PDB file of C-alpha atoms in Angstrom:
ATOM      1  CA  MET A 889      45.760  76.442 235.596  1.00  0.00           C
ATOM      2  CA  SER A 890      43.237  76.039 232.813  1.00  0.00           C
ATOM      3  CA  GLY A 891      39.538  75.522 233.444  1.00  0.00           C
ATOM      4  CA  SER A 892      39.733  72.290 231.435  1.00  0.00           C
ATOM      5  CA  ALA A 893      42.069  70.773 234.034  1.00  0.00           C
ATOM      6  CA  LYS A 894      39.641  71.600 236.825  1.00  0.00           C
ATOM      7  CA  LYS A 895      36.783  70.214 234.749  1.00  0.00           C
ATOM      8  CA  THR A 896      38.676  66.928 234.466  1.00  0.00           C
ATOM      9  CA  ILE A 897      39.274  66.810 238.231  1.00  0.00           C
ATOM     10  CA  TYR A 898      35.652  67.599 239.139  1.00  0.00           C
ATOM     11  CA  ALA A 899      34.343  64.965 236.719  1.00  0.00           C
ATOM     12  CA  ALA A 900      36.667  62.340 238.197  1.00  0.00           C
ATOM     13  CA  MET A 901      35.849  63.315 241.785  1.00  0.00           C
ATOM     14  CA  ALA A 902      32.098  63.105 241.272  1.00  0.00           C
ATOM     15  CA  ALA A 903      32.391  59.738 239.526  1.00  0.00           C
ATOM     16  CA  ASN A 904      34.718  58.218 242.128  1.00  0.00           C
ATOM     17  CA  PHE A 905      32.617  59.376 245.097  1.00  0.00           C
ATOM     18  CA  ALA A 906      29.451  57.880 243.651  1.00  0.00           C
ATOM     19  CA  ILE A 907      31.216  54.656 242.705  1.00  0.00           C
ATOM     20  CA  ALA A 908      32.820  54.273 246.137  1.00  0.00           C
ATOM     21  CA  ILE A 909      29.439  54.301 247.875  1.00  0.00           C
ATOM     22  CA  ILE A 910      28.002  51.732 245.451  1.00  0.00           C
ATOM     23  CA  LYS A 911      31.040  49.450 245.729  1.00  0.00           C
ATOM     24  CA  PHE A 912      31.035  49.420 249.533  1.00  0.00           C
ATOM     25  CA  ILE A 913      27.335  48.572 249.589  1.00  0.00           C
ATOM     26  CA  ALA A 914      27.925  45.709 247.175  1.00  0.00           C
ATOM     27  CA  ALA A 915      30.947  44.475 249.160  1.00  0.00           C
ATOM     28  CA  SER A 916      28.921  44.409 252.383  1.00  0.00           C
ATOM     29  CA  ILE A 917      26.145  42.403 250.705  1.00  0.00           C
ATOM     30  CA  THR A 918      28.294  39.924 248.804  1.00  0.00           C
ATOM     31  CA  GLY A 919      31.452  39.674 250.925  1.00  0.00           C
ATOM     32  CA  SER A 920      33.623  40.198 247.837  1.00  0.00           C
ATOM     33  CA  SER A 921      37.258  41.065 248.597  1.00  0.00           C
ATOM     34  CA  ALA A 922      37.811  42.404 245.082  1.00  0.00           C
ATOM     35  CA  MET A 923      34.770  44.657 245.425  1.00  0.00           C
ATOM     36  CA  LEU A 924      36.038  45.942 248.790  1.00  0.00           C
ATOM     37  CA  SER A 925      39.417  46.696 247.192  1.00  0.00           C
ATOM     38  CA  GLU A 926      37.657  48.556 244.402  1.00  0.00           C
ATOM     39  CA  GLY A 927      35.734  50.586 247.009  1.00  0.00           C
ATOM     40  CA  ILE A 928      38.994  51.499 248.755  1.00  0.00           C
ATOM     41  CA  HIS A 929      40.457  52.406 245.369  1.00  0.00           C
ATOM     42  CA  SER A 930      37.557  54.790 244.628  1.00  0.00           C
ATOM     43  CA  VAL A 931      37.836  56.463 248.052  1.00  0.00           C
ATOM     44  CA  VAL A 932      41.572  56.998 247.530  1.00  0.00           C
ATOM     45  CA  ASP A 933      40.934  58.445 244.065  1.00  0.00           C
ATOM     46  CA  THR A 934      38.332  60.846 245.480  1.00  0.00           C
ATOM     47  CA  GLY A 935      40.818  62.022 248.094  1.00  0.00           C
ATOM     48  CA  ASN A 936      43.473  62.395 245.419  1.00  0.00           C
ATOM     49  CA  GLU A 937      41.268  64.724 243.411  1.00  0.00           C
ATOM     50  CA  LEU A 938      40.848  66.894 246.520  1.00  0.00           C
ATOM     51  CA  LEU A 939      44.630  66.976 246.947  1.00  0.00           C
ATOM     52  CA  LEU A 940      45.078  68.054 243.314  1.00  0.00           C
ATOM     53  CA  LEU A 941      42.559  70.876 243.836  1.00  0.00           C
ATOM     54  CA  LEU A 942      44.497  71.887 246.958  1.00  0.00           C
ATOM     55  CA  GLY A 943      47.698  71.901 244.926  1.00  0.00           C
ATOM     56  CA  ILE A 944      46.117  74.107 242.268  1.00  0.00           C
ATOM     57  CA  ARG A 945      44.889  76.555 244.894  1.00  0.00           C
ATOM     58  CA  LEU A 946      48.232  76.780 246.712  1.00  0.00           C
ATOM     59  CA  SER A 947      50.153  77.132 243.440  1.00  0.00           C
ATOM     60  CA  LYS A 948      48.272  80.351 242.707  1.00  0.00           C
ATOM     61  CA  LYS A 949      49.646  82.160 245.770  1.00  0.00           C
ATOM     62  CA  PRO A 950      51.493  85.335 244.698  1.00  0.00           C
ATOM     63  CA  ALA A 951      55.263  85.566 244.913  1.00  0.00           C
ATOM     64  CA  ASP A 952      56.761  86.931 248.124  1.00  0.00           C
ATOM     65  CA  ASP A 953      60.199  87.482 249.664  1.00  0.00           C
ATOM     66  CA  SER A 954      60.610  83.824 250.636  1.00  0.00           C
ATOM     67  CA  HIS A 955      59.383  82.546 247.253  1.00  0.00           C
ATOM     68  CA  PRO A 956      60.321  85.221 244.698  1.00  0.00           C
ATOM     69  CA  PHE A 957      59.279  83.039 241.760  1.00  0.00           C
ATOM     70  CA  GLY A 958      55.911  82.128 243.255  1.00  0.00           C
ATOM     71  CA  TYR A 959      54.407  78.875 244.501  1.00  0.00           C
ATOM     72  CA  GLY A 960      53.781  77.110 241.197  1.00  0.00           C
ATOM     73  CA  GLN A 961      55.692  73.996 242.282  1.00  0.00           C
ATOM     74  CA  GLU A 962      53.112  73.356 245.014  1.00  0.00           C
ATOM     75  CA  LEU A 963      51.141  71.525 242.335  1.00  0.00           C
ATOM     76  CA  TYR A 964      54.078  69.226 241.632  1.00  0.00           C
ATOM     77  CA  PHE A 965      54.498  68.472 245.336  1.00  0.00           C
ATOM     78  CA  TRP A 966      50.857  67.520 245.825  1.00  0.00           C
ATOM     79  CA  THR A 967      50.962  65.358 242.701  1.00  0.00           C
ATOM     80  CA  LEU A 968      53.786  63.418 244.380  1.00  0.00           C
ATOM     81  CA  ILE A 969      51.643  63.066 247.519  1.00  0.00           C
ATOM     82  CA  VAL A 970      48.829  61.694 245.345  1.00  0.00           C
ATOM     83  CA  ALA A 971      51.232  59.077 243.975  1.00  0.00           C
ATOM     84  CA  LEU A 972      52.209  58.081 247.529  1.00  0.00           C
ATOM     85  CA  PHE A 973      48.544  57.770 248.522  1.00  0.00           C
ATOM     86  CA  ILE A 974      47.789  55.531 245.544  1.00  0.00           C
ATOM     87  CA  PHE A 975      50.781  53.340 246.389  1.00  0.00           C
ATOM     88  CA  ALA A 976      50.403  53.108 250.174  1.00  0.00           C
ATOM     89  CA  ILE A 977      46.633  53.256 250.701  1.00  0.00           C
ATOM     90  CA  GLY A 978      45.166  52.126 247.384  1.00  0.00           C
ATOM     91  CA  GLY A 979      47.721  49.518 246.392  1.00  0.00           C
ATOM     92  CA  GLY A 980      48.855  48.507 249.876  1.00  0.00           C
ATOM     93  CA  MET A 981      45.394  48.007 251.338  1.00  0.00           C
ATOM     94  CA  SER A 982      44.163  46.144 248.262  1.00  0.00           C
ATOM     95  CA  ILE A 983      47.095  43.731 248.427  1.00  0.00           C
ATOM     96  CA  TYR A 984      46.609  43.292 252.183  1.00  0.00           C
ATOM     97  CA  GLU A 985      42.889  42.650 251.785  1.00  0.00           C
ATOM     98  CA  GLY A 986      43.547  40.179 248.968  1.00  0.00           C
ATOM     99  CA  ILE A 987      46.143  38.228 250.966  1.00  0.00           C
ATOM    100  CA  ASN A 988      43.818  38.155 253.970  1.00  0.00           C
ATOM    101  CA  HIS A 989      40.978  36.834 251.795  1.00  0.00           C
ATOM    102  CA  VAL A 990      43.222  34.133 250.304  1.00  0.00           C
ATOM    103  CA  ARG A 991      44.297  33.046 253.778  1.00  0.00           C
ATOM    104  CA  HIS A 992      40.766  33.117 255.170  1.00  0.00           C
ATOM    105  CA  PRO A 993      38.404  32.704 252.197  1.00  0.00           C
ATOM    106  CA  GLU A 994      34.681  33.208 252.572  1.00  0.00           C
ATOM    107  CA  PRO A 995      32.035  31.996 250.134  1.00  0.00           C
ATOM    108  CA  LEU A 996      30.483  34.733 248.029  1.00  0.00           C
ATOM    109  CA  THR A 997      26.753  35.438 248.118  1.00  0.00           C
ATOM    110  CA  ASP A 998      24.483  37.304 245.714  1.00  0.00           C
ATOM    111  CA  PRO A 999      27.051  37.757 242.935  1.00  0.00           C
ATOM    112  CA  PHE A1000      24.376  39.438 240.839  1.00  0.00           C
ATOM    113  CA  TRP A1001      24.855  42.687 242.758  1.00  0.00           C
ATOM    114  CA  ASN A1002      28.578  42.627 242.064  1.00  0.00           C
ATOM    115  CA  TYR A1003      27.862  42.550 238.354  1.00  0.00           C
ATOM    116  CA  VAL A1004      25.352  45.404 238.638  1.00  0.00           C
ATOM    117  CA  VAL A1005      27.819  47.561 240.555  1.00  0.00           C
ATOM    118  CA  LEU A1006      30.672  46.748 238.203  1.00  0.00           C
ATOM    119  CA  GLY A1007      28.511  47.721 235.240  1.00  0.00           C
ATOM    120  CA  LEU A1008      27.554  51.050 236.844  1.00  0.00           C
ATOM    121  CA  ALA A1009      31.181  51.666 237.815  1.00  0.00           C
ATOM    122  CA  VAL A1010      32.346  51.111 234.236  1.00  0.00           C
ATOM    123  CA  ILE A1011      29.833  53.729 233.037  1.00  0.00           C
ATOM    124  CA  PHE A1012      30.926  56.334 235.610  1.00  0.00           C
ATOM    125  CA  GLU A1013      34.636  55.615 235.253  1.00  0.00           C
ATOM    126  CA  GLY A1014      34.319  55.501 231.479  1.00  0.00           C
ATOM    127  CA  TYR A1015      32.808  58.982 231.444  1.00  0.00           C
ATOM    128  CA  SER A1016      35.554  60.380 233.683  1.00  0.00           C
ATOM    129  CA  TRP A1017      38.247  58.591 231.652  1.00  0.00           C
ATOM    130  CA  ASN A1018      36.860  59.982 228.395  1.00  0.00           C
ATOM    131  CA  VAL A1019      36.872  63.549 229.764  1.00  0.00           C
ATOM    132  CA  ALA A1020      40.500  63.177 230.868  1.00  0.00           C
ATOM    133  CA  LEU A1021      41.522  61.530 227.585  1.00  0.00           C
ATOM    134  CA  GLN A1022      39.956  64.260 225.432  1.00  0.00           C
ATOM    135  CA  GLU A1023      41.670  66.994 227.454  1.00  0.00           C
ATOM    136  CA  PHE A1024      44.981  65.166 227.222  1.00  0.00           C
ATOM    137  CA  LEU A1025      44.715  64.549 223.464  1.00  0.00           C
ATOM    138  CA  ALA A1026      43.882  68.221 222.924  1.00  0.00           C
ATOM    139  CA  SER A1027      47.140  69.238 224.620  1.00  0.00           C
ATOM    140  CA  LYS A1028      49.603  66.683 223.243  1.00  0.00           C
ATOM    141  CA  ASN A1029      50.078  68.144 219.729  1.00  0.00           C
ATOM    142  CA  GLU A1030      51.850  65.714 217.357  1.00  0.00           C
ATOM    143  CA  ASP A1031      53.736  63.837 220.066  1.00  0.00           C
ATOM    144  CA  SER A1032      53.109  60.181 220.771  1.00  0.00           C
ATOM    145  CA  PHE A1033      51.211  59.278 223.923  1.00  0.00           C
ATOM    146  CA  TRP A1034      54.304  58.585 226.034  1.00  0.00           C
ATOM    147  CA  GLU A1035      56.255  61.497 224.586  1.00  0.00           C
ATOM    148  CA  ALA A1036      53.374  63.795 225.560  1.00  0.00           C
ATOM    149  CA  ILE A1037      53.362  62.376 229.102  1.00  0.00           C
ATOM    150  CA  ARG A1038      57.091  62.962 229.485  1.00  0.00           C
ATOM    151  CA  ALA A1039      56.903  66.450 227.984  1.00  0.00           C
ATOM    152  CA  SER A1040      53.840  67.603 229.917  1.00  0.00           C
ATOM    153  CA  LYS A1041      54.408  70.181 232.664  1.00  0.00           C
ATOM    154  CA  ASP A1042      50.814  69.993 233.911  1.00  0.00           C
ATOM    155  CA  PRO A1043      50.404  66.811 235.973  1.00  0.00           C
ATOM    156  CA  THR A1044      46.690  67.203 236.728  1.00  0.00           C
ATOM    157  CA  ILE A1045      45.256  65.819 233.505  1.00  0.00           C
ATOM    158  CA  PHE A1046      47.613  62.864 233.074  1.00  0.00           C
ATOM    159  CA  THR A1047      47.273  62.016 236.780  1.00  0.00           C
ATOM    160  CA  ILE A1048      43.498  61.710 236.392  1.00  0.00           C
ATOM    161  CA  LEU A1049      43.976  59.803 233.131  1.00  0.00           C
ATOM    162  CA  PHE A1050      46.281  57.297 234.827  1.00  0.00           C
ATOM    163  CA  GLU A1051      43.927  56.950 237.803  1.00  0.00           C
ATOM    164  CA  ASP A1052      40.903  56.312 235.605  1.00  0.00           C
ATOM    165  CA  THR A1053      42.816  53.889 233.385  1.00  0.00           C
ATOM    166  CA  ALA A1054      43.890  51.930 236.470  1.00  0.00           C
ATOM    167  CA  ALA A1055      40.297  52.027 237.701  1.00  0.00           C
ATOM    168  CA  LEU A1056      38.909  50.600 234.458  1.00  0.00           C
ATOM    169  CA  VAL A1057      41.542  47.855 234.375  1.00  0.00           C
ATOM    170  CA  GLY A1058      40.799  47.138 238.039  1.00  0.00           C
ATOM    171  CA  LEU A1059      37.093  46.786 237.283  1.00  0.00           C
ATOM    172  CA  ILE A1060      37.885  44.248 234.575  1.00  0.00           C
ATOM    173  CA  VAL A1061      40.089  42.297 237.000  1.00  0.00           C
ATOM    174  CA  ALA A1062      37.394  42.450 239.686  1.00  0.00           C
ATOM    175  CA  PHE A1063      34.793  41.143 237.225  1.00  0.00           C
ATOM    176  CA  ILE A1064      37.061  38.272 236.174  1.00  0.00           C
ATOM    177  CA  GLY A1065      37.766  37.429 239.816  1.00  0.00           C
ATOM    178  CA  VAL A1066      34.124  37.418 240.859  1.00  0.00           C
ATOM    179  CA  PHE A1067      32.875  35.644 237.733  1.00  0.00           C
ATOM    180  CA  SER A1068      35.560  32.952 237.628  1.00  0.00           C
ATOM    181  CA  GLY A1069      35.272  32.385 241.365  1.00  0.00           C
ATOM    182  CA  HIS A1070      31.579  31.529 241.055  1.00  0.00           C
ATOM    183  CA  LEU A1071      31.947  29.709 237.770  1.00  0.00           C
ATOM    184  CA  LEU A1072      34.700  27.426 239.063  1.00  0.00           C
ATOM    185  CA  GLY A1073      33.561  27.363 242.653  1.00  0.00           C
ATOM    186  CA  ASN A1074      37.012  28.635 243.706  1.00  0.00           C
ATOM    187  CA  VAL A1075      36.840  30.898 246.779  1.00  0.00           C
ATOM    188  CA  TYR A1076      40.477  32.001 246.353  1.00  0.00           C
ATOM    189  CA  LEU A1077      40.159  33.731 242.984  1.00  0.00           C
ATOM    190  CA  ASP A1078      38.359  36.752 244.430  1.00  0.00           C
ATOM    191  CA  GLY A1079      41.300  37.384 246.775  1.00  0.00           C
ATOM    192  CA  VAL A1080      43.776  36.906 243.937  1.00  0.00           C
ATOM    193  CA  ALA A1081      41.887  39.555 241.935  1.00  0.00           C
ATOM    194  CA  SER A1082      42.245  41.957 244.872  1.00  0.00           C
ATOM    195  CA  ILE A1083      46.016  41.386 244.940  1.00  0.00           C
ATOM    196  CA  ILE A1084      46.272  42.028 241.197  1.00  0.00           C
ATOM    197  CA  ILE A1085      44.298  45.276 241.596  1.00  0.00           C
ATOM    198  CA  GLY A1086      46.756  46.343 244.291  1.00  0.00           C
ATOM    199  CA  ILE A1087      49.731  45.588 242.064  1.00  0.00           C
ATOM    200  CA  ILE A1088      48.178  47.644 239.242  1.00  0.00           C
ATOM    201  CA  LEU A1089      47.708  50.594 241.598  1.00  0.00           C
ATOM    202  CA  CYS A1090      51.285  50.339 242.855  1.00  0.00           C
ATOM    203  CA  GLY A1091      52.549  50.364 239.263  1.00  0.00           C
ATOM    204  CA  VAL A1092      50.542  53.479 238.414  1.00  0.00           C
ATOM    205  CA  ALA A1093      51.738  55.145 241.622  1.00  0.00           C
ATOM    206  CA  LEU A1094      55.399  54.508 240.772  1.00  0.00           C
ATOM    207  CA  LEU A1095      54.906  55.932 237.277  1.00  0.00           C
ATOM    208  CA  LEU A1096      53.265  59.088 238.669  1.00  0.00           C
ATOM    209  CA  ALA A1097      55.987  59.427 241.306  1.00  0.00           C
ATOM    210  CA  ALA A1098      58.686  59.282 238.629  1.00  0.00           C
ATOM    211  CA  GLU A1099      56.989  62.006 236.578  1.00  0.00           C
ATOM    212  CA  SER A1100      56.414  64.165 239.681  1.00  0.00           C
ATOM    213  CA  LYS A1101      60.054  63.804 240.692  1.00  0.00           C
ATOM    214  CA  GLY A1102      61.204  65.139 237.342  1.00  0.00           C
ATOM    215  CA  LEU A1103      58.970  68.191 237.696  1.00  0.00           C
ATOM    216  CA  LEU A1104      59.979  68.834 241.308  1.00  0.00           C
ATOM    217  CA  ILE A1105      63.730  68.767 240.721  1.00  0.00           C
ATOM    218  CA  GLY A1106      63.297  71.129 237.780  1.00  0.00           C
ATOM    219  CA  GLU A1107      62.537  70.669 234.087  1.00  0.00           C
ATOM    220  CA  GLY A1108      63.141  73.086 231.263  1.00  0.00           C
ATOM    221  CA  ALA A1109      60.624  74.110 228.625  1.00  0.00           C
ATOM    222  CA  ASN A1110      60.054  71.688 225.758  1.00  0.00           C
ATOM    223  CA  ALA A1111      62.387  71.663 222.776  1.00  0.00           C
ATOM    224  CA  GLU A1112      59.912  73.457 220.511  1.00  0.00           C
ATOM    225  CA  THR A1113      59.571  76.376 222.955  1.00  0.00           C
ATOM    226  CA  VAL A1114      63.349  76.674 223.384  1.00  0.00           C
ATOM    227  CA  ALA A1115      63.860  76.588 219.609  1.00  0.00           C
ATOM    228  CA  SER A1116      61.194  79.254 219.139  1.00  0.00           C
ATOM    229  CA  ILE A1117      62.783  81.545 221.738  1.00  0.00           C
ATOM    230  CA  ARG A1118      66.192  81.051 220.142  1.00  0.00           C
ATOM    231  CA  LYS A1119      64.738  81.904 216.712  1.00  0.00           C
ATOM    232  CA  ILE A1120      62.975  85.036 217.994  1.00  0.00           C
ATOM    233  CA  THR A1121      66.171  86.205 219.661  1.00  0.00           C
ATOM    234  CA  SER A1122      68.549  85.434 216.800  1.00  0.00           C
ATOM    235  CA  GLU A1123      66.331  87.280 214.292  1.00  0.00           C
ATOM    236  CA  ASP A1124      66.492  90.528 216.263  1.00  0.00           C
ATOM    237  CA  PRO A1125      68.647  93.059 214.353  1.00  0.00           C
ATOM    238  CA  ALA A1126      70.655  93.915 217.479  1.00  0.00           C
ATOM    239  CA  VAL A1127      71.717  90.338 218.198  1.00  0.00           C
ATOM    240  CA  ALA A1128      74.944  88.894 216.841  1.00  0.00           C
ATOM    241  CA  GLU A1129      74.693  85.469 218.481  1.00  0.00           C
ATOM    242  CA  VAL A1130      72.489  83.598 220.938  1.00  0.00           C
ATOM    243  CA  VAL A1131      74.936  81.876 223.275  1.00  0.00           C
ATOM    244  CA  LYS A1132      72.574  80.107 225.698  1.00  0.00           C
ATOM    245  CA  VAL A1133      68.830  79.666 226.234  1.00  0.00           C
ATOM    246  CA  LEU A1134      68.152  78.355 229.727  1.00  0.00           C
ATOM    247  CA  THR A1135      64.604  77.697 230.928  1.00  0.00           C
ATOM    248  CA  LEU A1136      63.014  76.300 234.082  1.00  0.00           C
ATOM    249  CA  HIS A1137      59.381  75.481 234.872  1.00  0.00           C
ATOM    250  CA  PHE A1138      58.080  76.742 238.220  1.00  0.00           C
ATOM    251  CA  GLY A1139      54.579  75.596 237.290  1.00  0.00           C
ATOM    252  CA  PRO A1140      52.612  74.439 234.241  1.00  0.00           C
ATOM    253  CA  GLN A1141      52.353  78.012 232.938  1.00  0.00           C
ATOM    254  CA  GLU A1142      55.274  79.664 234.753  1.00  0.00           C
ATOM    255  CA  VAL A1143      58.655  79.607 233.021  1.00  0.00           C
ATOM    256  CA  LEU A1144      61.883  81.323 234.006  1.00  0.00           C
ATOM    257  CA  LEU A1145      64.055  82.302 231.017  1.00  0.00           C
ATOM    258  CA  ASN A1146      67.755  83.129 231.149  1.00  0.00           C
ATOM    259  CA  LEU A1147      69.232  84.361 227.866  1.00  0.00           C
ATOM    260  CA  GLU A1148      72.951  84.752 227.236  1.00  0.00           C
ATOM    261  CA  ILE A1149      73.300  86.939 224.167  1.00  0.00           C
ATOM    262  CA  GLU A1150      76.162  88.466 222.239  1.00  0.00           C
ATOM    263  CA  PHE A1151      74.937  91.787 220.912  1.00  0.00           C
ATOM    264  CA  LYS A1152      76.524  93.601 217.971  1.00  0.00           C
ATOM    265  CA  GLU A1153      79.690  95.457 218.926  1.00  0.00           C
ATOM    266  CA  ASP A1154      78.651  98.886 217.688  1.00  0.00           C
ATOM    267  CA  LEU A1155      75.424  98.896 219.737  1.00  0.00           C
ATOM    268  CA  GLU A1156      75.063 101.952 221.981  1.00  0.00           C
ATOM    269  CA  THR A1157      73.792 101.651 225.559  1.00  0.00           C
ATOM    270  CA  GLY A1158      70.491 103.338 224.751  1.00  0.00           C
ATOM    271  CA  LYS A1159      69.893 101.076 221.766  1.00  0.00           C
ATOM    272  CA  LEU A1160      70.810  98.087 223.917  1.00  0.00           C
ATOM    273  CA  ALA A1161      68.013  98.904 226.364  1.00  0.00           C
ATOM    274  CA  ILE A1162      65.570  99.264 223.461  1.00  0.00           C
ATOM    275  CA  ALA A1163      66.715  95.909 222.032  1.00  0.00           C
ATOM    276  CA  VAL A1164      66.234  94.176 225.376  1.00  0.00           C
ATOM    277  CA  GLU A1165      62.722  95.586 225.728  1.00  0.00           C
ATOM    278  CA  ARG A1166      61.938  94.552 222.151  1.00  0.00           C
ATOM    279  CA  LEU A1167      63.127  91.002 222.823  1.00  0.00           C
ATOM    280  CA  GLU A1168      61.059  90.714 225.986  1.00  0.00           C
ATOM    281  CA  THR A1169      57.945  91.898 224.176  1.00  0.00           C
ATOM    282  CA  SER A1170      58.476  89.531 221.239  1.00  0.00           C
ATOM    283  CA  ILE A1171      59.117  86.507 223.460  1.00  0.00           C
ATOM    284  CA  ARG A1172      56.137  87.140 225.751  1.00  0.00           C
ATOM    285  CA  LYS A1173      53.870  87.754 222.764  1.00  0.00           C
ATOM    286  CA  GLN A1174      54.460  84.204 221.512  1.00  0.00           C
ATOM    287  CA  HIS A1175      55.107  82.539 224.888  1.00  0.00           C
ATOM    288  CA  ALA A1176      52.844  83.934 227.577  1.00  0.00           C
ATOM    289  CA  GLU A1177      54.065  81.278 230.015  1.00  0.00           C
ATOM    290  CA  VAL A1178      57.462  83.026 230.241  1.00  0.00           C
ATOM    291  CA  LYS A1179      56.956  85.130 233.356  1.00  0.00           C
ATOM    292  CA  ASN A1180      60.534  86.161 234.195  1.00  0.00           C
ATOM    293  CA  ILE A1181      63.312  86.995 231.737  1.00  0.00           C
ATOM    294  CA  PHE A1182      66.971  87.489 232.608  1.00  0.00           C
ATOM    295  CA  ILE A1183      69.273  88.656 229.820  1.00  0.00           C
ATOM    296  CA  GLU A1184      73.057  88.602 230.011  1.00  0.00           C
ATOM    297  CA  ALA A1185      74.747  90.774 227.404  1.00  0.00           C
ATOM    298  CA  LYS A1186      78.187  89.299 226.732  1.00  0.00           C
ATOM    299  CA  SER A1187      79.558  91.715 224.160  1.00  0.00           C
ATOM    300  CA  ILE A1188      79.285  94.920 226.218  1.00  0.00           C
ATOM    301  CA  SER A1189      81.734  93.682 228.829  1.00  0.00           C
ATOM    302  CA  ALA A1190      82.588  90.421 230.515  1.00  0.00           C
ATOM    303  CA  SER A1191      80.372  91.247 233.485  1.00  0.00           C
ATOM    304  CA  CYS A1192      77.597  93.349 231.930  1.00  0.00           C
ATOM    305  CA  LYS A1193      74.161  91.984 232.648  1.00  0.00           C
ATOM    306  CA  VAL A1194      70.736  93.285 231.667  1.00  0.00           C
ATOM    307  CA  LEU A1195      68.083  91.821 233.918  1.00  0.00           C
ATOM    308  CA  ASP A1196      64.324  91.931 233.897  1.00  0.00           C
ATOM    309  CA  ALA A1197      62.240  90.066 236.445  1.00  0.00           C
ATOM    310  CA  SER A1198      58.904  91.594 235.654  1.00  0.00           C
TER     311      SER A1198
END
């Protein structure tokens, strides 16, 4: 896990914790349902950052007999838990609070403090969002935004980016709800804003859950990495044909590689071992994320396999 990912998480956690305190104070003074929903949202986001840090820590546990390929997928599991928290606690409670406020509306007081808090929240959230966006843009290469999301094997940065984007949109909705409620004298609009914030959070949660599911059930390396490995292998003088290149991510920087290769027929056993070692070195030199390599040599015999799990 890169230090930039942790930097993104720490920035988001500090911003959300500070904002949560301010929002709850404002909600208690003004009685705003939308502001209370935003406070709940910030608390959930703070907890989510802690869960992501937990996932990073657990994913670094060394491999053992029960998990021979390590614990890298711990991060994917905890990202899924984060999505569930956003959906159930953030979205669910915001919708509940909004419906309750619509059913039993209360007049707002001191709206000025809502505007002050919303302004401060935009500054804090904007900083966190910018940190996450810059880290994401630095890692997405030439892909489009959505292509980069789908191709990414590190959920930490895009999870924070989605959270902060939802937070900024939620702040805009909260502002509209509070402002229009006072402008029109409509006590229901604040509750409606809270419901909309909840729906936004549920949408973000479902998107994160879908991405986490793909990572948990197993995704291969991106097409560029697979093509590069195939090129490295096919250019080796001992290789006649690259039959299959199979990859699987066990973490953002942990890839299992299974190569099915047809070596040249006149290759001696000793030269075969040298060729395998040469291939491993060449692949790892350009793709440090490939931690385990399994090579099946098809031309030696139907069942001959050369394995390396170092």
